[in-house]
Coordinates of C-alpha atoms in Angstrom, one line a residue:
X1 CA -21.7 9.5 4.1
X2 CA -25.2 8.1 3.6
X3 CA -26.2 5.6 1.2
X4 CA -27.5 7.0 -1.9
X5 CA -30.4 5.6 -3.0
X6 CA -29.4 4.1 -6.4
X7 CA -26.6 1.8 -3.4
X8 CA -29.6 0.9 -1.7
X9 CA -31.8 0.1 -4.6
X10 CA -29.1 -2.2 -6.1
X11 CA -29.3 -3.7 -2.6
X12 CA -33.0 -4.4 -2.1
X13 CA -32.9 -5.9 -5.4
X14 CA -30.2 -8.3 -5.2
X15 CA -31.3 -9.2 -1.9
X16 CA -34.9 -10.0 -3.2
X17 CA -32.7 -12.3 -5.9
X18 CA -30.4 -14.1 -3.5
X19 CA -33.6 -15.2 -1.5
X20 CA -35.1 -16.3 -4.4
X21 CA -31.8 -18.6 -5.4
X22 CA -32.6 -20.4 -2.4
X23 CA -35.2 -22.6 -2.8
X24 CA -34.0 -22.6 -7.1
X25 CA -30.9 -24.3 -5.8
X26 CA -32.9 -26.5 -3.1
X27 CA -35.4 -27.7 -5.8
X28 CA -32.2 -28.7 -8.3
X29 CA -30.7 -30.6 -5.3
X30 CA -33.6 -32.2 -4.5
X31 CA -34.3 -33.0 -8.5
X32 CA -30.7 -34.6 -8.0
X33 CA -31.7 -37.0 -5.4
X34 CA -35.1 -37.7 -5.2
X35 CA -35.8 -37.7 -9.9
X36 CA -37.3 -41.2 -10.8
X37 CA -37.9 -39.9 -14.4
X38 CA -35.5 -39.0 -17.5
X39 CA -36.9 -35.8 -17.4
X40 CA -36.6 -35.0 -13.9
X41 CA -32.8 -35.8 -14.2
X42 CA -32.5 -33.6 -17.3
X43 CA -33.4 -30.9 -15.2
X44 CA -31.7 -30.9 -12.3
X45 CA -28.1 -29.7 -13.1
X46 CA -29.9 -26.4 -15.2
X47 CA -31.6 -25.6 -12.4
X48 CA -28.9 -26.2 -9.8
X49 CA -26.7 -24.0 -12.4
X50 CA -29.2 -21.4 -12.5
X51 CA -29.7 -21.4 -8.7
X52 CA -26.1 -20.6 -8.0
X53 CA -25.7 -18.6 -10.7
X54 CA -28.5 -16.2 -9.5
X55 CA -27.0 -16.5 -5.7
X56 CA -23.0 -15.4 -6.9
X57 CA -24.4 -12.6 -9.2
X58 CA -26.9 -11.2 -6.7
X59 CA -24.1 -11.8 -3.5
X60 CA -21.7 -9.8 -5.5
X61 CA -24.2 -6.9 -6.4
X62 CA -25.4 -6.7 -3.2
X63 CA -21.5 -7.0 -1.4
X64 CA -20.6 -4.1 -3.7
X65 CA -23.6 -1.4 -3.6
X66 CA -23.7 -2.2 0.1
X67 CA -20.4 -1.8 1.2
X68 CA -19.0 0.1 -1.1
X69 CA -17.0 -2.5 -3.1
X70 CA -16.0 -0.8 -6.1
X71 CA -14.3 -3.5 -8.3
X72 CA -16.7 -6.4 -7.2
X73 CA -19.9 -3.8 -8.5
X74 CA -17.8 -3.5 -11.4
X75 CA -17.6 -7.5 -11.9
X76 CA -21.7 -7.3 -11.2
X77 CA -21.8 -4.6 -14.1
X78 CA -19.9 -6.8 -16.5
X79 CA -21.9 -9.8 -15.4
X80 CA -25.3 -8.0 -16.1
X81 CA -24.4 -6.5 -19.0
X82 CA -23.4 -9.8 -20.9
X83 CA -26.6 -11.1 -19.0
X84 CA -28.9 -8.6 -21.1
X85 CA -26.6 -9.4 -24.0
X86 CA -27.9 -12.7 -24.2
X87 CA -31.5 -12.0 -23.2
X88 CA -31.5 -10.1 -26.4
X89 CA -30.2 -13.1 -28.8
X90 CA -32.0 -15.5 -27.2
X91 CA -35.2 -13.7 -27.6
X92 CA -34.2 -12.8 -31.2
X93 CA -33.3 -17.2 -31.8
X94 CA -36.6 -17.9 -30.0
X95 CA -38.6 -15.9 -32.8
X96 CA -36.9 -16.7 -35.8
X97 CA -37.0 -20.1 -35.1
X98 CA -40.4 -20.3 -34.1
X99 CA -42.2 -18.0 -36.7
X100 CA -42.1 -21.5 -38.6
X101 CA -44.9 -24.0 -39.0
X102 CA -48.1 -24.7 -38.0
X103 CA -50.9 -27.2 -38.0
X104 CA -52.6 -28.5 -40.9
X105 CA -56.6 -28.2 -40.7
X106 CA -58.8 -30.9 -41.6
X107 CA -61.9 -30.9 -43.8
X108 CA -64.7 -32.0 -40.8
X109 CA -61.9 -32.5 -38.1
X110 CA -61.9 -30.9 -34.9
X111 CA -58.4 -31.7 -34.8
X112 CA -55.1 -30.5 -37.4
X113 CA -52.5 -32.7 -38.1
X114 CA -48.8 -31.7 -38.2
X115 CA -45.8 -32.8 -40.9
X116 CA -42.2 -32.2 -39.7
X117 CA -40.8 -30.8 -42.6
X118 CA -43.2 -27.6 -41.8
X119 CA -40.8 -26.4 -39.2
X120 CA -37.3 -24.6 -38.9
X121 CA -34.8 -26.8 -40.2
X122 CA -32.9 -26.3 -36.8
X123 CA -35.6 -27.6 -34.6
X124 CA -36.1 -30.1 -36.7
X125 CA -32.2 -31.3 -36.5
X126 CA -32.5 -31.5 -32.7
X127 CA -35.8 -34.3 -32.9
X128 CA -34.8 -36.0 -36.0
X129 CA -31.5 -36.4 -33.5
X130 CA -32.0 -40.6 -31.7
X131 CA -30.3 -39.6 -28.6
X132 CA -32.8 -36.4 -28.0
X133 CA -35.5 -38.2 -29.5
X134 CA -35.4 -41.1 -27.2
X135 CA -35.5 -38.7 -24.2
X136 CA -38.2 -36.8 -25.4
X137 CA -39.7 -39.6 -25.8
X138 CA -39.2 -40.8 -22.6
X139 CA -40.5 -37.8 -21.0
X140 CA -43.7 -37.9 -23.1
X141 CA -44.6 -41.5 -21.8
X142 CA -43.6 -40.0 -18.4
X143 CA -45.8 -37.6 -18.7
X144 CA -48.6 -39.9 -19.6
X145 CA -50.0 -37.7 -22.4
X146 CA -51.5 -40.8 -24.0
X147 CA -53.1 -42.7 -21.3
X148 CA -55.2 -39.6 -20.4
X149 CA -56.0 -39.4 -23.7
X150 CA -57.1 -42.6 -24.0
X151 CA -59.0 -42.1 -20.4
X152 CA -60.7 -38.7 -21.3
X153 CA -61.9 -39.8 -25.3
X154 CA -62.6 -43.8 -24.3
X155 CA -67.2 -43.3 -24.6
X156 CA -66.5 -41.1 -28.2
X157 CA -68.0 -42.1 -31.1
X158 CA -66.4 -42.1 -34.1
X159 CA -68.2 -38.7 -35.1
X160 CA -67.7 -37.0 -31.3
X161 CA -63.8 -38.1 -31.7
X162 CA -63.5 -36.2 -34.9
X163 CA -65.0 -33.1 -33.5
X164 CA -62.4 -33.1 -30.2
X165 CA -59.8 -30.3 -30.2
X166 CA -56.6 -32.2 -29.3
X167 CA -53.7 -31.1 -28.4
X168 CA -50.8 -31.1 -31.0
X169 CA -48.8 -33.8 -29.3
X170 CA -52.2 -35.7 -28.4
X171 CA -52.7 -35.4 -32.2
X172 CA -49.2 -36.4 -33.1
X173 CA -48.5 -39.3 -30.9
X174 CA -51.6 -40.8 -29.6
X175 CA -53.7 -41.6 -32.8
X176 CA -52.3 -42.3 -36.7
X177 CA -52.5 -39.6 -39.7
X178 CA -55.5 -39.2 -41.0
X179 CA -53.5 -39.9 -44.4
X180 CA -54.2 -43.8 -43.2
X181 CA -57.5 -43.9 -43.4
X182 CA -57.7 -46.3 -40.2
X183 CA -60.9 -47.3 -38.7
X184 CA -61.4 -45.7 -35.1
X185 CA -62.1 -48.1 -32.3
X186 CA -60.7 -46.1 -29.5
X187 CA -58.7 -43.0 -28.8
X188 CA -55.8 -45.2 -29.0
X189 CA -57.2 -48.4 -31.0
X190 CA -57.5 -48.3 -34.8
X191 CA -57.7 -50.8 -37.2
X192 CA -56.2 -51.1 -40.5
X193 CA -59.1 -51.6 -42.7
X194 CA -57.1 -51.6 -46.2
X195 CA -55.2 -54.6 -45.1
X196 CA -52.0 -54.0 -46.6
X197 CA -48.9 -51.6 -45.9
X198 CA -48.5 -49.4 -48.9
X199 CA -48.7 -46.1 -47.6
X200 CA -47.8 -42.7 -48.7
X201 CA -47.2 -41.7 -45.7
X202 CA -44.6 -43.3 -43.7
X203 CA -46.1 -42.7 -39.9
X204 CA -48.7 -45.3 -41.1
X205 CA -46.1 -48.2 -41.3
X206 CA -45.1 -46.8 -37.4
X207 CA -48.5 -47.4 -35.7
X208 CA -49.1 -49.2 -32.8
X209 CA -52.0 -50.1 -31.1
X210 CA -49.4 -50.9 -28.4
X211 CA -49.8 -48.1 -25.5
X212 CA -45.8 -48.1 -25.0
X213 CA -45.8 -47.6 -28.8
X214 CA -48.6 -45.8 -30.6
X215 CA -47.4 -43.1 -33.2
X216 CA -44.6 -42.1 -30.4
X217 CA -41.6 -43.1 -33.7
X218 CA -44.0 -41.1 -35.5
X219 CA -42.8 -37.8 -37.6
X220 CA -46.1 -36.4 -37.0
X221 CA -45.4 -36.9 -32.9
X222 CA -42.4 -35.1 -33.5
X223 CA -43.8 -32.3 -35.5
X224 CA -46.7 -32.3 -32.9
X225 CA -44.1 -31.9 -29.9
X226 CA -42.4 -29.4 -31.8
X227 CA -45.7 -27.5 -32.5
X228 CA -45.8 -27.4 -28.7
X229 CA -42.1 -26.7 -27.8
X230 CA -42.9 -23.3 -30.3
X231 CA -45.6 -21.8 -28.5
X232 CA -43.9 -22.2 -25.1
X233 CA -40.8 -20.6 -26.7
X234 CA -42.8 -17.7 -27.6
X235 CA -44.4 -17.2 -24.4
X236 CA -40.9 -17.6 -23.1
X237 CA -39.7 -14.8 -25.7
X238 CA -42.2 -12.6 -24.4
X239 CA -41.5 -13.0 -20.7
X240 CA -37.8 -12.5 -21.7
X241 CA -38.8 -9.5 -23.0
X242 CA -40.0 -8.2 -19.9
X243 CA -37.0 -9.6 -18.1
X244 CA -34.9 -8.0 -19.9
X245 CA -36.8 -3.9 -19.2
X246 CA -35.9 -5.5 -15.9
X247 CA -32.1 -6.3 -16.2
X248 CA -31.9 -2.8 -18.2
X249 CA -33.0 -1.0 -15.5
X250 CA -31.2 -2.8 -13.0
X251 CA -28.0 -2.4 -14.7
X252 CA -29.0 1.3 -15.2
X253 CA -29.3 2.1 -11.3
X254 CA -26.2 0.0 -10.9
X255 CA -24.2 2.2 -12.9
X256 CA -25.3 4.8 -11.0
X257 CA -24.3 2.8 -7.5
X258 CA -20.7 2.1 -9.7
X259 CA -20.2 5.9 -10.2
X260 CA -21.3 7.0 -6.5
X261 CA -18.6 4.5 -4.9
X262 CA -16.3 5.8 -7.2
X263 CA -16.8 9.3 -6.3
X264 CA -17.2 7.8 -2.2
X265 CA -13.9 6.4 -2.7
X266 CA -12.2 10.1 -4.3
X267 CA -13.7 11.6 -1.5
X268 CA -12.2 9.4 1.3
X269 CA -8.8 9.7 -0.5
X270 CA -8.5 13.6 -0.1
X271 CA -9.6 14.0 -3.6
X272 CA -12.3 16.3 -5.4
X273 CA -14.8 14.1 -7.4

């Protein structure tokens, strides 16, 4: 009996997913091997989980539309559905914990400045968290957010530096709170005019002119990473979102593939469908 075409949609599909679980599992192996960086290491077992993840799920959809595997479709079915079952919370977590917070604007600033306690209380557990801190903050020096700052903002004046939009962790880490009324000398330079330490806010007391330092023990740098974290959760939300029509659809023509080996399998066994 011909393939029906839900069997060979199933097929084409997983097939288009096993290829692309190659070269996720290569880069996760390679991440394993050849990562210098904390963050590099942080990601190499998710991806090599997701890469062989995507290769098993999409072997077994594609084993059971194909040849007419009825029990390891099944497994595939189960293995989707839970699949868009979790799409669905985590794009309902990524919005509630991100409709949260937001940066302060300031009066002549180009700039806003961001306090910690303006965020969901759960994102705010995982920074305020040493051990997760200190490999944020390992990835942010990494990442050498504050020596390009320091590179792209060294010829401002006081008055251009003022009117530059920085980013929220460029505005959290690299430079103190406005609330410390420091002197500019550079992007990453500032002098404390007042003299003394008797601050309201704490961050103040934090600063470093130190590159390795600056505000990076800084609630405001953690606020301001959280700030980012947020908006790439939403756009992650909505791309979920899209995944997840996807996966719906998907699991839709596979249901269809489940019931036509079913009826293949009656049909083969002398029975009536």
């Amino acid at each position: 009996m011909a393939f029906s075409l839900s069997n060979n949609l199933v097929g084409i599909l997983n097939f288009i997913t096993f290829l692309l679980s190659i070269p996720i599992l290569g880069a996760g192996i390679w991440l394993s091997r050849e990562g210098v960086t904390e963050c590099e290491r942080f990601l190499d077992k998710p991806v090599i989980v997701i890469g062989v993840f995507l290769m098993i799920v999409s072997l077994a959809g594609l084993i059971g539309a194909c040849c007419r595997v009825t029990w390891l479709l099944w497994l595939y079915l189960v293995v989707m559905f839970l699949l868009i079952l979790l799409g669905i919370v985590f794009t309902i977590f990524a919005f509630a914990v991100t409709n949260k917070g937001a940066g302060e604007a300031l009066s002549g600033k180009g700039y806003k400045e961001y306090r910690l306690g303006d965020y969901s209380n759960w994102l705010q557990k995982r920074v305020t968290n040493q051990k997760n801190w200190n490999k944020i903050r390992s990835c942010l020096a990494d990442s050498k957010v504050c020596s390009d700052f320091q590179e792209k903002y060294l010829n401002d004046t006081v008055t251009d530096f003022y009117q530059e939009h920085l980013s929220a962790v460029q505005s959290g880490c690299c430079k103190p709170s406005n609330d410390c009324g420091f002197t500019y000398v550079g992007p990453t330079n500032w002098t404390n005019s007042n003299g003394g330490d008797n601050f309201n806010n704490t961050d103040c007391t934090l600063w470093n002119n130190n590159p390795s330092t600056l505000c990076f023990n800084c609630q405001s740098c953690k606020a301001g990473f959280i700030d980012n974290l947020k908006s790439s959760w939403k756009k992650v939300a909505i791309v979920n979102v899209v995944f997840l029509i996807f996966l719906i659809i998907v699991y839709s023509v596979g249901c269809c593939a489940f019931r036509n080996n079913r009826r293949d399998n009656a049909y083969h066994q002398g029975w009536k469908p």
